[in-house]
Amino acid sequence: MNKEFSIHWLEDILDEIYSKNPEQITLATGKTPSGHVHLGILREILICESLRKRLKERGKKVKFYLFLDDFDAAKRFPDYIDKHFQEEHLGKPFALIPCPEKNCGCESYGHHYGNELTSTFKDFGIKNEVIWSFELYQTEEMQEMIKIALENNDLIKNILKKYILPTLDEQKQKLFLKMQETWMPAMVLCERCNRLQKRTPDGAIKPNRVISYLKQEESVSYTCSACGFNNEIPLSSGRIKLNWRVDWPAKWALFNTTCEPAGKDHSVKGGAYDTGLEICQKLYGYEGPVKVPYEWLRLGDQDMKTSKGIVFTPKNYLEIGDPEIYRMLIYRTNPMKHISLRIEELPQYYDFFEKIENVYYGLENLESKQEEGFLKYLYELTKIKPISKKKEAKISFNLLIFLAQIQNLLPLEKLYQKALSWIKSENKSLTIEDFKGLLQRTSNWVNEVKTMIAEEYGEKKQT
Ligand SMILES: [Zn+2]
Ligand SMILES: [Zn+2]
């Protein structure tokens, strides 16, 4: 299909995937569970989810993974983590740091925040498989990837030099070349202190870089930069981790990844995606995935970051908003454009949803057939449950707001019957339990907006 005329940007990505002609398609996304994972991560996950669904509908074999990188070391912790806890565990991989909450009972810090994210997938209509990186590194297949990297260190260094050197000023170039003299593509998890790295008082990170690779013994030597311990350790120990620039292509090659989106920080020229592709091709002999760069999702005018900025998780969103509305925002916006999610504009989002639903069912016609096609396509992507033949009656957001405000005046059962009679429906698919959930969610939204307005008004009064 001609790019200019494709009905939706998703089709352009699908075309790129088809052009690789793979028998088995693998979609991948990844995240380090370093704290509450913010809502923005669902942008790349939902892009892959819609690819998965479309590909499956078209009879392709498709796998969709989320890599939770819990072998990554804690470089820093978010502010909400206790200071003593931070000191005790800085530099350890998230898989080996205990859950930060008392009486939670989950197996690690990484699992705690990873599970918080994945527990929302069902509600958002996401069907993927989770791979924990720490476990992956215990497998022979991954250890083989590490071996290939250690045996071809010069090749990796040359690729990194080619891409990174031109982006540095003269002084940094000198430092980079000096650093490369002793650089190795992997680091070791210290057997004595369970750390991968040390953070020096000036904030620099010193990883426990492999010092030498002993090919005959298939082992490496290392000195721990955190506690000074040194030893030789076999590749099969599961305690050797690839540098992040090599970790990515190693996983691509291992899983034959066909497509992986990347946030704009990794998508820049000379960034990890570009170096990753060349390492993947030259080191592992696999051409690498289709790159889908995407812009951030912001909350109002604020950035969402795991370690800095405001915390707003997928779970927080589900407490106030409809997952299909969120999907609609993701799918209506080209990945290269940023999205500002504005909680107070939820009613407008619902109006737009109503519009695309009407267009889909032919109840509203648009002058532009191209736009009509786009909106119909968008509606299909947005829906989580199978689409019914006829438009279903539903309680509008405005009516929900009203019902939420009068809910204390009537017993729930009465309110439920009233709501159904108002929309002239005996909608069997909306149970009283669902109705209760909708009321709760709407009340939460009203309260959230009240708080936002109060805060804004308070701020204005002070200035
Ligand atoms: Zn926990
Ligand atoms: Zn140590």
Coordinates of C-alpha atoms and ligand atoms in Angstrom, one line a residue:
M1 CA 0.0 0.0 0.0
N2 CA 1.2 3.5 -0.8
K3 CA 2.4 5.2 2.3
E4 CA 0.6 8.4 1.7
F5 CA -2.7 6.6 1.5
S6 CA -2.5 4.0 4.2
I7 CA -5.6 4.0 6.2
H8 CA -3.8 4.1 9.6
W9 CA -0.1 4.3 10.7
L10 CA -0.4 0.8 12.1
E11 CA -0.6 -0.5 8.5
D12 CA 2.7 1.1 7.7
I13 CA 4.4 -0.8 10.5
L14 CA 2.7 -4.0 9.4
D15 CA 4.0 -3.4 5.9
E16 CA 7.5 -3.1 7.2
I17 CA 7.0 -6.3 9.2
Y18 CA 5.7 -8.2 6.1
S19 CA 8.6 -6.9 4.1
K20 CA 10.9 -9.0 6.3
N21 CA 8.8 -12.0 5.4
P22 CA 9.2 -13.8 8.7
E23 CA 7.6 -17.2 9.3
Q24 CA 7.2 -16.5 13.0
I25 CA 6.7 -12.9 14.1
T26 CA 8.1 -11.8 17.5
L27 CA 7.1 -8.5 19.0
A28 CA 9.0 -7.2 22.0
T29 CA 8.9 -4.4 24.6
G30 CA 11.0 -3.9 27.7
K31 CA 11.1 -2.1 31.0
T32 CA 13.3 -2.0 34.0
P33 CA 11.2 -2.4 37.1
S34 CA 13.1 0.3 39.1
G35 CA 10.0 1.7 40.8
H36 CA 6.3 2.4 40.0
V37 CA 6.1 2.0 36.2
H38 CA 4.2 5.0 34.8
L39 CA 1.3 4.9 32.5
G40 CA 3.4 6.0 29.5
I41 CA 5.0 2.5 29.1
L42 CA 1.6 1.3 27.9
R43 CA 2.1 3.3 24.7
E44 CA 4.7 0.9 23.3
I45 CA 3.0 -2.1 24.8
L46 CA -0.4 -1.2 23.2
I47 CA 1.3 -0.5 19.8
C48 CA 2.6 -4.1 19.9
E49 CA -0.7 -5.4 21.2
S50 CA -2.6 -4.0 18.2
L51 CA 0.1 -5.4 15.9
R52 CA -0.3 -8.8 17.6
K53 CA -4.0 -8.8 17.2
R54 CA -3.9 -7.7 13.5
L55 CA -1.3 -10.3 12.6
K56 CA -3.2 -13.0 14.4
E57 CA -6.4 -12.1 12.6
R58 CA -4.4 -12.4 9.3
G59 CA -3.3 -15.9 10.1
K60 CA 0.3 -15.1 11.1
K61 CA 2.2 -16.9 13.9
V62 CA 3.0 -14.2 16.4
K63 CA 4.6 -14.0 19.8
F64 CA 4.6 -10.9 22.0
Y65 CA 7.0 -10.5 24.9
L66 CA 7.5 -8.0 27.7
F67 CA 11.1 -8.2 29.0
L68 CA 11.2 -7.0 32.6
D69 CA 14.9 -6.2 33.1
D70 CA 15.3 -7.1 36.7
F71 CA 19.0 -7.9 36.2
D72 CA 19.6 -4.2 35.8
A73 CA 21.3 -2.6 38.8
A74 CA 19.7 0.0 41.0
K75 CA 21.6 3.2 40.0
R76 CA 19.4 5.3 42.2
F77 CA 16.0 4.8 43.8
P78 CA 12.8 6.9 43.5
D79 CA 12.2 9.4 46.4
Y80 CA 9.4 7.4 47.9
I81 CA 11.8 4.6 48.9
D82 CA 13.2 4.7 52.4
K83 CA 16.7 6.2 52.7
H84 CA 18.2 3.3 54.7
F85 CA 16.8 0.8 52.3
Q86 CA 18.3 2.8 49.4
E87 CA 21.8 2.8 51.0
E88 CA 21.6 -0.9 51.7
H89 CA 20.7 -2.0 48.2
L90 CA 22.2 0.6 45.8
G91 CA 24.1 -1.2 43.0
K92 CA 22.3 -4.5 43.4
P93 CA 20.1 -5.9 40.6
F94 CA 16.4 -5.4 41.2
A95 CA 15.9 -9.2 41.2
L96 CA 18.0 -9.5 44.3
I97 CA 16.7 -6.5 46.3
P98 CA 13.8 -7.5 48.6
C99 CA 10.3 -6.1 48.2
P100 CA 10.3 -2.6 49.7
E101 CA 6.9 -3.0 51.3
K102 CA 6.4 -4.8 54.6
N103 CA 4.1 -7.8 54.6
C104 CA 3.7 -7.8 50.8
G105 CA 5.2 -11.2 50.4
C106 CA 6.4 -10.9 46.8
E107 CA 9.8 -12.2 45.8
S108 CA 11.8 -9.1 45.0
Y109 CA 11.8 -5.4 44.4
G110 CA 11.7 -6.1 40.6
H111 CA 8.8 -8.4 40.9
H112 CA 6.9 -6.0 43.2
Y113 CA 6.9 -3.2 40.6
G114 CA 6.8 -5.5 37.6
N115 CA 3.7 -7.3 38.9
E116 CA 2.0 -4.0 39.7
L117 CA 2.3 -3.2 36.0
T118 CA 1.4 -6.6 34.5
S119 CA -1.6 -6.9 36.9
T120 CA -3.3 -4.2 34.8
F121 CA -2.8 -5.9 31.4
K122 CA -6.1 -7.8 31.4
D123 CA -8.1 -4.6 31.9
F124 CA -6.2 -2.9 29.1
G125 CA -6.7 -5.9 26.8
I126 CA -3.0 -6.7 26.5
K127 CA -2.0 -10.3 25.8
N128 CA 1.7 -10.8 26.2
E129 CA 4.2 -13.1 27.9
V130 CA 6.5 -11.8 30.5
I131 CA 10.2 -12.7 30.5
W132 CA 12.3 -11.8 33.6
S133 CA 15.8 -10.9 32.5
F134 CA 17.5 -12.3 35.6
E135 CA 16.0 -15.7 34.9
L136 CA 16.9 -15.4 31.2
Y137 CA 20.5 -14.9 32.1
Q138 CA 20.5 -18.2 33.9
T139 CA 19.8 -20.1 30.7
E140 CA 22.5 -21.7 28.5
E141 CA 21.1 -19.9 25.4
M142 CA 21.8 -16.5 27.0
Q143 CA 25.2 -17.6 28.2
E144 CA 26.1 -18.5 24.7
M145 CA 25.3 -14.9 23.7
I146 CA 27.6 -13.6 26.4
K147 CA 30.4 -15.9 25.2
I148 CA 30.0 -14.6 21.6
A149 CA 30.3 -11.1 22.9
L150 CA 33.3 -11.8 25.0
E151 CA 35.1 -13.5 22.1
N152 CA 34.4 -10.5 19.8
N153 CA 35.1 -7.6 22.0
D154 CA 37.1 -5.7 19.4
L155 CA 34.3 -5.9 16.9
I156 CA 31.8 -4.5 19.5
K157 CA 34.2 -1.7 20.5
N158 CA 34.7 -0.6 16.9
I159 CA 31.0 -0.4 16.3
L160 CA 30.4 1.6 19.4
K161 CA 33.4 3.9 18.5
K162 CA 32.0 4.4 15.0
Y163 CA 28.6 5.6 16.3
I164 CA 29.5 7.3 19.6
L165 CA 32.7 9.1 18.9
P166 CA 31.3 11.6 16.4
T167 CA 28.7 12.7 18.9
L168 CA 31.3 13.7 21.5
D169 CA 33.4 16.9 21.9
E170 CA 37.2 16.6 21.8
Q171 CA 37.7 16.2 25.6
K172 CA 35.0 13.5 25.9
Q173 CA 36.4 11.7 22.8
K174 CA 39.7 11.3 24.7
L175 CA 38.0 10.0 27.7
F176 CA 36.0 7.6 25.6
L177 CA 39.0 6.2 23.9
K178 CA 40.8 5.8 27.2
M179 CA 37.8 4.0 28.6
Q180 CA 37.7 1.7 25.6
E181 CA 41.3 0.5 26.3
T182 CA 40.1 -1.7 29.1
W183 CA 36.5 -2.0 28.2
M184 CA 34.8 -5.4 28.1
P185 CA 31.1 -6.0 27.0
A186 CA 30.0 -7.6 30.3
M187 CA 30.0 -7.1 34.1
V188 CA 29.9 -9.4 37.0
L189 CA 27.5 -9.7 39.9
C190 CA 29.9 -9.8 42.9
E191 CA 29.8 -13.1 44.8
R192 CA 30.5 -11.4 48.1
C193 CA 28.2 -8.3 48.1
N194 CA 25.7 -9.0 45.3
R195 CA 26.4 -5.7 43.6
L196 CA 27.0 -5.1 39.9
Q197 CA 28.4 -1.6 40.3
K198 CA 29.3 1.2 42.6
R199 CA 28.2 4.8 42.6
T200 CA 31.1 7.1 43.5
P201 CA 30.3 10.2 45.7
D202 CA 30.4 12.4 42.5
G203 CA 27.6 10.3 41.1
A204 CA 29.6 8.4 38.5
I205 CA 28.8 4.7 38.0
K206 CA 31.6 2.2 38.2
P207 CA 30.5 -1.2 37.0
N208 CA 32.2 -4.5 38.0
R209 CA 33.5 -4.8 34.5
V210 CA 35.0 -8.1 33.4
I211 CA 38.8 -7.7 33.4
S212 CA 39.7 -10.6 31.2
Y213 CA 38.0 -13.5 29.4
L214 CA 39.7 -16.9 29.9
K215 CA 38.6 -18.6 26.7
Q216 CA 39.9 -22.1 27.6
E217 CA 38.2 -22.2 31.0
E218 CA 35.1 -20.3 29.7
S219 CA 35.3 -18.0 32.7
V220 CA 36.1 -14.4 33.4
S221 CA 38.0 -12.5 36.1
Y222 CA 36.7 -9.4 37.9
T223 CA 37.2 -7.1 40.7
C224 CA 34.1 -5.7 42.5
S225 CA 34.2 -1.9 42.5
A226 CA 31.9 -1.8 45.4
C227 CA 33.7 -4.1 47.9
G228 CA 37.0 -4.9 46.3
F229 CA 36.4 -8.7 46.1
N230 CA 38.1 -10.4 43.1
N231 CA 37.7 -13.8 41.6
E232 CA 37.4 -15.9 38.5
I233 CA 33.9 -17.0 37.7
P234 CA 32.5 -19.4 35.0
L235 CA 30.1 -18.2 32.3
S236 CA 27.6 -20.8 33.5
S237 CA 27.4 -19.1 36.9
G238 CA 24.5 -16.8 35.7
R239 CA 26.2 -13.9 37.4
I240 CA 27.6 -12.2 34.2
K241 CA 25.5 -9.6 32.6
L242 CA 26.0 -7.9 29.2
N243 CA 26.5 -4.2 28.9
W244 CA 23.1 -2.7 28.0
R245 CA 24.3 -1.7 24.5
V246 CA 24.9 -5.4 23.9
D247 CA 22.1 -6.9 26.0
W248 CA 19.5 -5.5 23.6
P249 CA 20.9 -7.0 20.4
A250 CA 21.6 -10.3 22.2
K251 CA 18.0 -10.6 23.1
W252 CA 16.9 -9.6 19.6
A253 CA 19.0 -12.4 18.1
L254 CA 18.0 -14.9 20.7
F255 CA 14.3 -14.3 20.2
N256 CA 14.4 -13.4 16.5
T257 CA 12.6 -10.2 17.4
T258 CA 10.8 -8.8 14.3
C259 CA 9.6 -5.5 15.8
E260 CA 10.4 -3.5 18.9
P261 CA 9.3 0.1 19.6
A262 CA 11.7 2.4 21.2
G263 CA 11.3 5.7 23.2
K264 CA 12.9 8.7 21.6
D265 CA 15.9 8.6 23.9
H266 CA 17.0 5.3 22.4
S267 CA 15.9 6.2 18.9
V268 CA 18.3 9.1 18.3
K269 CA 21.1 8.8 15.8
G270 CA 24.0 6.9 17.4
G271 CA 21.7 5.7 20.2
A272 CA 21.4 2.2 21.5
Y273 CA 19.0 1.1 18.8
D274 CA 21.4 2.0 16.0
T275 CA 24.4 0.5 17.6
G276 CA 22.2 -2.5 18.6
L277 CA 21.2 -3.2 15.1
E278 CA 24.8 -3.2 13.8
I279 CA 26.0 -5.4 16.7
C280 CA 23.0 -7.7 16.1
Q281 CA 24.0 -8.1 12.4
K282 CA 27.8 -8.3 12.7
L283 CA 28.0 -10.2 16.0
Y284 CA 25.0 -12.4 16.0
G285 CA 24.2 -12.7 12.3
Y286 CA 20.6 -11.5 12.7
E287 CA 19.3 -8.5 10.8
G288 CA 17.4 -7.1 13.8
P289 CA 13.9 -5.8 14.4
V290 CA 11.8 -3.1 12.7
K291 CA 12.3 0.0 14.8
V292 CA 9.2 1.9 15.8
P293 CA 10.3 5.2 17.5
Y294 CA 7.7 6.8 19.7
E295 CA 7.3 10.1 21.6
W296 CA 6.5 10.3 25.3
L297 CA 3.1 10.4 26.9
R298 CA 2.8 13.3 29.3
L299 CA 0.3 13.9 32.0
G300 CA -1.0 17.4 31.3
D301 CA 2.2 19.4 30.9
Q302 CA 4.3 17.2 33.1
D303 CA 6.7 14.4 32.1
M304 CA 6.3 11.0 33.7
K305 CA 9.5 9.2 34.6
T306 CA 10.0 6.2 36.8
S307 CA 12.6 7.8 39.0
K308 CA 11.8 11.5 38.7
G309 CA 8.7 13.5 38.2
I310 CA 5.1 12.5 39.0
V311 CA 4.0 9.0 39.6
F312 CA 0.9 8.0 37.6
T313 CA 0.6 4.3 37.0
P314 CA -1.7 2.2 34.8
K315 CA -3.4 1.2 38.0
N316 CA -4.0 4.9 38.9
Y317 CA -5.5 5.4 35.5
L318 CA -7.9 2.5 35.9
E319 CA -9.2 4.0 39.1
I320 CA -10.6 7.0 37.2
G321 CA -10.8 6.2 33.5
D322 CA -12.0 3.7 31.0
P323 CA -9.1 1.6 29.5
E324 CA -10.7 1.9 26.0
I325 CA -10.5 5.6 26.2
Y326 CA -6.8 5.3 26.9
R327 CA -6.4 2.9 24.0
M328 CA -8.2 5.4 21.8
L329 CA -5.7 8.2 22.7
I330 CA -2.7 5.9 21.9
Y331 CA -4.1 4.6 18.6
R332 CA -5.4 7.9 17.3
T333 CA -2.0 9.6 17.6
N334 CA 1.0 8.9 15.4
P335 CA 3.7 7.4 17.5
M336 CA 6.1 10.2 16.5
K337 CA 3.8 12.8 18.1
H338 CA 3.7 13.3 21.8
I339 CA 0.4 12.9 23.8
S340 CA -0.7 15.0 26.7
L341 CA -3.2 13.1 28.7
R342 CA -5.4 15.6 30.5
I343 CA -7.5 14.1 33.3
E344 CA -9.9 17.1 33.3
E345 CA -10.6 16.5 29.6
L346 CA -12.0 13.0 30.0
P347 CA -15.5 14.2 29.0
Q348 CA -14.1 15.4 25.6
Y349 CA -12.4 12.0 25.1
Y350 CA -15.7 10.3 25.8
D351 CA -17.4 12.5 23.2
F352 CA -14.7 11.6 20.6
F353 CA -15.2 7.9 21.4
E354 CA -19.0 8.4 20.8
K355 CA -18.2 10.0 17.5
I356 CA -15.9 7.2 16.3
E357 CA -18.5 4.6 17.4
N358 CA -21.2 6.4 15.5
V359 CA -19.0 6.6 12.4
Y360 CA -18.2 2.9 12.8
Y361 CA -21.9 1.9 12.8
G362 CA -22.7 4.3 10.0
L363 CA -24.8 6.5 12.2
E364 CA -22.7 9.5 11.3
N365 CA -21.2 10.2 7.9
L366 CA -18.1 12.3 7.3
E367 CA -17.3 14.4 4.2
S368 CA -13.8 13.0 4.1
K369 CA -13.9 9.3 3.3
Q370 CA -10.3 9.1 4.3
E371 CA -11.1 10.4 7.8
E372 CA -14.0 8.0 8.0
G373 CA -11.8 5.1 7.1
F374 CA -9.3 6.2 9.7
L375 CA -11.9 6.5 12.4
K376 CA -13.4 3.1 11.6
Y377 CA -10.0 1.5 11.8
L378 CA -9.4 3.4 15.1
Y379 CA -12.6 2.1 16.6
E380 CA -11.6 -1.5 15.9
L381 CA -8.2 -1.0 17.6
T382 CA -9.8 0.8 20.5
K383 CA -12.3 -1.9 21.4
I384 CA -11.2 -4.6 23.9
K385 CA -14.2 -6.9 23.7
P386 CA -15.5 -8.3 20.4
I387 CA -17.4 -5.7 18.5
S388 CA -21.2 -6.2 18.4
K389 CA -23.2 -6.1 15.2
K390 CA -25.3 -3.2 16.4
K391 CA -24.3 -0.3 18.5
E392 CA -25.0 -1.1 22.1
A393 CA -26.9 1.2 24.4
K394 CA -24.6 2.4 27.1
I395 CA -24.7 4.9 30.0
S396 CA -23.0 8.0 28.8
F397 CA -20.3 9.7 30.8
N398 CA -22.5 12.7 31.6
L399 CA -25.2 10.4 32.9
L400 CA -22.6 8.5 35.0
I401 CA -21.4 11.8 36.5
F402 CA -25.0 12.6 37.5
L403 CA -25.7 9.1 38.9
A404 CA -22.4 9.2 40.8
Q405 CA -23.6 12.4 42.5
I406 CA -27.1 11.1 43.5
Q407 CA -25.9 7.6 44.4
N408 CA -26.4 8.1 48.1
L409 CA -30.1 9.0 47.6
L410 CA -31.1 5.6 46.3
P411 CA -30.2 1.9 47.0
L412 CA -27.9 0.6 44.3
E413 CA -30.4 -1.8 42.8
K414 CA -32.9 1.0 42.3
L415 CA -30.3 3.3 40.8
Y416 CA -29.2 0.5 38.5
Q417 CA -32.8 -0.1 37.2
K418 CA -33.3 3.6 36.8
A419 CA -30.1 3.9 34.7
L420 CA -31.2 1.0 32.5
S421 CA -34.6 2.5 32.0
W422 CA -33.2 5.9 31.2
I423 CA -31.0 4.5 28.4
K424 CA -34.0 2.3 27.3
S425 CA -31.9 -0.8 27.6
E426 CA -32.1 -4.2 29.1
N427 CA -28.4 -4.4 28.5
K428 CA -27.7 -7.9 29.8
S429 CA -24.0 -7.4 29.5
L430 CA -23.9 -4.6 32.1
T431 CA -24.3 -6.4 35.4
I432 CA -25.1 -4.6 38.6
E433 CA -21.5 -5.3 39.6
D434 CA -20.2 -3.6 36.5
F435 CA -22.5 -0.7 37.2
K436 CA -21.2 -0.4 40.7
G437 CA -17.6 -0.3 39.3
L438 CA -18.6 2.4 36.8
L439 CA -20.1 4.6 39.5
Q440 CA -17.0 4.2 41.7
R441 CA -14.7 5.0 38.8
T442 CA -16.7 8.1 37.9
S443 CA -16.8 9.3 41.6
N444 CA -13.0 8.9 41.7
W445 CA -12.7 11.0 38.6
V446 CA -15.0 13.7 39.9
N447 CA -12.9 13.8 43.1
E448 CA -9.7 13.9 41.2
V449 CA -10.8 16.9 39.2
K450 CA -12.1 18.6 42.3
T451 CA -8.7 18.2 43.9
M452 CA -6.9 19.5 40.7
I453 CA -9.2 22.6 40.6
A454 CA -8.7 23.2 44.4
E455 CA -4.9 23.0 44.0
E456 CA -4.9 25.2 41.0
Y457 CA -7.1 27.8 42.7
G458 CA -5.0 27.6 45.8
E459 CA -1.8 28.2 43.8
K460 CA -3.4 31.2 42.1
K461 CA -4.6 32.7 45.3
Q462 CA -1.0 32.6 46.7
T463 CA 0.6 34.3 43.7
Ligands
ZN1 ZN 5.9 -6.7 47.1
ZN2 ZN 31.3 -6.8 46.0

